[in-house]
Amino acid sequence: MLVIIDPNSGPGAQADPNFTNAIATLKSKDFKVLGYVHTSYGQRDIQSVEDDINNWFSLYGDANIDGIFLDEASTNDQYFSYYQTLYNYIKSFGNKLVVLNPGTNIELKFFNIADKIVVFEDSESNYETFAYNNYSSENSDNVCTIVYSAPQDKVSFVETKSLQNNSTCDYITNGDNNTGYFYLSSYLK
């Protein structure tokens, strides 16, 4: 299971002892820990993004951070090289996971510069009308879906729809987009 850590919209300037302890606990239970880094849809200065990536590994320990979660990823093809540069930079630290989160459909070629991509991140009510691109050529564990504000009686619908669209990397929560990320979903199996 992957857990995204975000002490301060990124790693912050110094290690937070609370997060250091949380990471140690997660690692002891075989969770994969990803450091959160926002990219502002390709608008954030790439050096600032790389500095955050470097800080994750230097502040919290290379062995403790299994990869980077690049949030607010652009789906615009003009930013492909931006994300390719970040992918290569993250991989320069070793066999680290790279997760892109545009939160919506994206061209298949972006799977060449990410280990996993979040192709949907929104409420269950919006998920009902969401149409996936065709991701059948991709490994289903690399196609991720995040659904929040999902009532218990809709969990089966969300699971079925994501499976039908080749997405098995899923997170479903009854929490909203503010609270759903601060605790483990009661729907986890």
Coordinates of C-alpha atoms in Angstrom, one line a residue:
M1 CA 0.0 0.0 0.0
L2 CA 1.2 3.5 -0.8
V3 CA 1.0 6.4 1.7
I4 CA 1.5 10.0 0.6
I5 CA 3.2 12.2 3.3
D6 CA 2.7 15.9 3.1
P7 CA 4.0 17.9 6.1
N8 CA 3.9 21.4 4.4
S9 CA 2.8 21.2 0.8
G10 CA 6.1 19.3 0.3
P11 CA 8.9 18.3 2.7
G12 CA 9.4 21.7 4.3
A13 CA 12.7 23.2 5.2
Q14 CA 13.5 20.8 8.0
A15 CA 12.4 17.3 9.1
D16 CA 9.3 17.3 11.2
P17 CA 9.8 14.8 14.1
N18 CA 6.1 13.8 14.0
F19 CA 6.5 12.8 10.3
T20 CA 9.8 11.1 10.9
N21 CA 8.1 8.9 13.5
A22 CA 5.1 8.3 11.3
I23 CA 7.3 7.3 8.4
A24 CA 9.2 4.9 10.6
T25 CA 6.0 3.3 11.7
L26 CA 4.7 3.0 8.2
K27 CA 7.9 1.5 6.9
S28 CA 7.9 -1.0 9.8
K29 CA 4.5 -2.2 8.5
D30 CA 5.8 -2.5 4.9
F31 CA 3.9 0.6 3.6
K32 CA 5.5 2.4 0.6
V33 CA 6.0 6.1 1.5
L34 CA 5.7 8.8 -1.1
G35 CA 6.8 12.4 -0.6
Y36 CA 4.2 15.0 -1.8
V37 CA 5.4 17.6 -4.3
H38 CA 3.1 20.0 -6.1
T39 CA 4.0 21.1 -9.7
S40 CA 1.2 23.8 -10.2
Y41 CA 0.2 22.1 -13.5
G42 CA 3.7 22.5 -15.0
Q43 CA 3.9 26.2 -14.0
R44 CA 6.1 25.8 -10.9
D45 CA 9.8 26.4 -11.5
I46 CA 11.4 23.1 -12.1
Q47 CA 14.4 23.9 -9.8
S48 CA 12.0 24.5 -6.9
V49 CA 10.3 21.1 -7.6
E50 CA 13.7 19.4 -7.8
D51 CA 14.7 21.1 -4.5
D52 CA 11.6 19.6 -2.9
I53 CA 12.4 16.2 -4.3
N54 CA 15.9 16.4 -3.0
N55 CA 14.7 17.6 0.4
W56 CA 12.5 14.5 0.8
F57 CA 15.4 12.2 0.4
S58 CA 17.9 14.3 2.4
L59 CA 15.6 15.3 5.3
Y60 CA 13.7 12.0 5.8
G61 CA 16.3 9.5 4.5
D62 CA 16.7 8.0 1.1
A63 CA 15.8 4.5 2.5
N64 CA 12.6 5.9 4.0
I65 CA 11.1 7.6 1.0
D66 CA 10.1 5.1 -1.7
G67 CA 9.1 7.7 -4.3
I68 CA 7.5 11.0 -5.1
F69 CA 3.8 11.9 -5.6
L70 CA 3.8 14.8 -8.2
D71 CA 0.5 16.6 -7.6
E72 CA -1.2 19.1 -9.8
A73 CA 0.2 17.5 -12.9
S74 CA -0.7 19.1 -16.2
T75 CA -2.3 17.0 -19.0
N76 CA -1.1 19.5 -21.6
D77 CA 1.4 17.9 -24.0
Q78 CA 3.6 21.0 -23.9
Y79 CA 4.6 20.0 -20.4
F80 CA 5.6 16.5 -21.3
S81 CA 9.3 17.3 -21.2
Y82 CA 8.9 19.1 -17.8
Y83 CA 7.5 15.9 -16.3
Q84 CA 10.1 13.7 -18.2
T85 CA 12.9 15.8 -16.6
L86 CA 11.3 15.3 -13.1
Y87 CA 10.9 11.6 -13.8
N88 CA 14.6 11.3 -14.7
Y89 CA 15.6 13.3 -11.7
I90 CA 13.6 11.2 -9.3
K91 CA 15.0 8.0 -10.9
S92 CA 18.5 9.3 -10.3
F93 CA 17.9 8.6 -6.6
G94 CA 17.5 4.9 -7.4
N95 CA 14.5 2.7 -8.0
K96 CA 12.0 5.2 -6.7
L97 CA 8.3 5.3 -7.6
V98 CA 7.0 8.3 -9.6
V99 CA 3.3 9.0 -9.3
L100 CA 1.7 11.7 -11.5
N101 CA -1.6 13.2 -10.3
P102 CA -3.4 15.1 -13.0
G103 CA -6.7 13.8 -11.4
T104 CA -8.2 13.4 -14.9
N105 CA -7.6 11.6 -18.1
I106 CA -4.2 11.9 -19.7
E107 CA -2.5 10.8 -22.9
L108 CA -1.0 7.3 -22.8
K109 CA 2.5 8.5 -23.5
F110 CA 2.7 10.0 -20.0
F111 CA 2.8 6.4 -18.7
N112 CA 6.3 6.3 -20.1
I113 CA 7.4 8.9 -17.6
A114 CA 5.5 7.7 -14.5
D115 CA 5.1 4.5 -12.7
K116 CA 1.5 5.3 -11.8
I117 CA -0.9 8.0 -12.8
V118 CA -4.0 9.2 -11.0
V119 CA -6.5 9.5 -13.9
F120 CA -9.5 10.5 -11.6
E121 CA -9.5 12.4 -8.4
D122 CA -12.9 13.9 -7.4
S123 CA -16.2 13.2 -5.7
E124 CA -18.3 10.1 -6.1
S125 CA -21.1 12.1 -7.6
N126 CA -18.7 13.4 -10.4
Y127 CA -17.3 9.9 -10.8
E128 CA -20.8 8.6 -11.8
T129 CA -20.5 10.5 -15.1
F130 CA -16.7 10.3 -15.6
A131 CA -15.6 8.6 -18.8
Y132 CA -12.2 7.0 -18.7
N133 CA -9.9 7.1 -21.7
N134 CA -8.9 3.6 -22.9
Y135 CA -6.2 2.5 -20.6
S136 CA -6.4 -1.2 -21.5
S137 CA -2.8 -1.2 -22.8
E138 CA -1.5 -0.2 -19.4
N139 CA -0.9 -2.4 -16.4
S140 CA -4.0 -1.9 -14.3
D141 CA -2.0 -1.3 -11.1
N142 CA -0.5 1.8 -12.8
V143 CA -3.9 3.4 -13.5
C144 CA -5.1 5.0 -10.3
T145 CA -8.5 6.3 -9.2
I146 CA -9.2 8.4 -6.1
V147 CA -12.9 8.9 -5.2
Y148 CA -13.9 10.9 -2.1
S149 CA -17.3 11.7 -0.6
A150 CA -18.3 8.1 -1.5
P151 CA -21.2 6.8 0.6
Q152 CA -21.0 3.1 1.7
D153 CA -23.7 2.1 -0.8
K154 CA -21.7 3.4 -3.7
V155 CA -18.4 1.6 -2.9
S156 CA -19.3 -1.4 -5.0
F157 CA -20.2 0.8 -8.0
V158 CA -16.9 2.6 -7.8
E159 CA -14.9 -0.6 -7.5
T160 CA -16.7 -2.2 -10.4
K161 CA -16.4 0.9 -12.7
S162 CA -12.7 1.3 -12.0
L163 CA -12.1 -2.5 -12.7
Q164 CA -14.1 -2.2 -15.9
N165 CA -11.8 0.6 -17.0
N166 CA -8.5 -1.1 -16.1
S167 CA -7.8 0.7 -12.8
T168 CA -6.9 -1.4 -9.8
C169 CA -4.8 1.3 -8.0
D170 CA -7.7 2.8 -6.2
Y171 CA -8.5 4.8 -3.0
I172 CA -12.1 5.3 -2.0
T173 CA -13.2 7.3 1.0
N174 CA -16.3 8.7 2.6
G175 CA -14.3 11.8 3.6
D176 CA -14.5 14.9 1.5
N177 CA -11.6 16.5 -0.5
N178 CA -10.5 18.2 2.8
T179 CA -10.8 15.4 5.3
G180 CA -10.5 12.3 3.2
Y181 CA -6.7 12.4 3.1
F182 CA -6.1 12.8 6.8
Y183 CA -7.1 9.3 7.9
L184 CA -7.2 5.8 6.4
S185 CA -10.5 5.1 4.7
S186 CA -12.8 2.7 6.5
Y187 CA -13.4 1.1 3.1
L188 CA -9.8 -0.3 2.8
K189 CA -9.7 -4.1 2.6

